[in-house]
């Protein structure tokens, strides 16, 4: 019978036992930070909180927040909570939104992280005998090492491909019969496109499942990838600061990601006031680690916007679920006073039958914001000379206006003219900063 859980006892633990476990671990984690990280102890003292105030998980809200600015400010060693001699690894953020942050790991930290990734792999049906192609970047980026470690723990035959060299990716995928693919969704879309160009259909590969994350992607993109690769596509979430991918992972139900709550406690706050919101409301995701030794983070503000749900899941896991984050609070563009997320544009494009290859350029001309969306034409419509490209662009702009509330200028460009991403895709170029 197919293995359903990697650590069943934890993954299906009843709520009361989980809260007891979290409480016990939180008290220890806070003491560890208090004793070893003067920077955070100061934040606690400034807020008038001492160790005596933290008796369990209900006291979590009393702790001060930690932000990415704190991490940047304390770069590189300021938040390290153990001696360097106990650390075996560093990883670093991709630097998508500014100066990179480094995170440290003891061997136990690596272990718990890899366990989280192993849970994700088992949840999508991976087991011994599976061939797991890891096409996330290896190195400082957490994607490759995280899934690599998880794949080893599950006992899959691991193909440590890293990203890039698409021809070799495809050759190994086919020659070795990869059954599980792990990479960013934008790279999965690129691999699918390349397979198609090589004249291969979804039946020609042995893939059954993909674990795609590290960047926002829409449901429409999921369906596109599933169709083009002939697989089930699952989401995975994580951030370097809290370890890497595997903080949350999707199960067969494909309706949000289970958070590994025995290691990471999630809260949702109002990003403006910092107030904790009731479960089910949308807001900024905040994580507290419970078991980390080298780089514990208490109430770390991720800036990712999402919703938590405790609805019963058909997979049997009791771990709380988070919805796909549709971008970070700082991904949100404010254009002529209107809030626009790149993911909304992606949704429209795929609904209208375009590929997920696009770029958004924002600028300011005569004090007015401009929004230009560059979209690749499908090869079919490109070769159709009779087709009126202008009216296609107008139709797309109309659909976007309905979704966004403002009109973008749509430019239909030749197929393959937008650079493909091997890691996280760069969707937005905001030139307004140049003029500020
Ligand atoms: P950086 O912050 O420089 O991109 P990381 O590589 O640590 O560095 O990326 C973590 C961030 O990536 C998360 O905070 C989140 O914004 C994004 N992310 C990770 N997984 C997902 C996912 N499945 N869906 C949407 N966004 C994701
Ligand atoms: Zn589930």
mmCIF file of C-alpha atoms and ligand atoms in Angstrom, residues 249-256 258 312-317 319 321, ligand 2:
data_model
loop_
_atom_site.group_PDB
_atom_site.id
_atom_site.type_symbol
_atom_site.label_atom_id
_atom_site.label_comp_id
_atom_site.label_asym_id
_atom_site.label_seq_id
_atom_site.Cartn_x
_atom_site.Cartn_y
_atom_site.Cartn_z
ATOM 1 C CA UNK A 249 3.549 21.509 1.834
ATOM 2 C CA UNK A 250 0.564 20.417 -0.161
ATOM 3 C CA UNK A 251 -1.106 17.006 0.093
ATOM 4 C CA UNK A 252 -3.154 15.132 -2.492
ATOM 5 C CA UNK A 253 -6.148 17.369 -1.809
ATOM 6 C CA UNK A 254 -4.317 20.312 -3.457
ATOM 7 C CA UNK A 255 -6.202 22.879 -1.447
ATOM 8 C CA UNK A 256 -3.530 24.679 0.531
ATOM 9 C CA UNK A 258 -0.084 21.943 5.667
ATOM 10 C CA UNK A 312 -10.633 18.935 8.082
ATOM 11 C CA UNK A 313 -8.439 17.570 5.297
ATOM 12 C CA UNK A 314 -9.235 14.349 3.478
ATOM 13 C CA UNK A 315 -5.573 13.275 3.663
ATOM 14 C CA UNK A 316 -5.853 12.735 7.410
ATOM 15 C CA UNK A 317 -3.309 15.376 8.385
ATOM 16 C CA UNK A 319 -1.701 20.252 10.527
ATOM 17 C CA UNK A 321 -3.243 24.727 6.181
HETATM 18 ZN ZN1 LIG B 2 -4.180 17.315 3.553
#
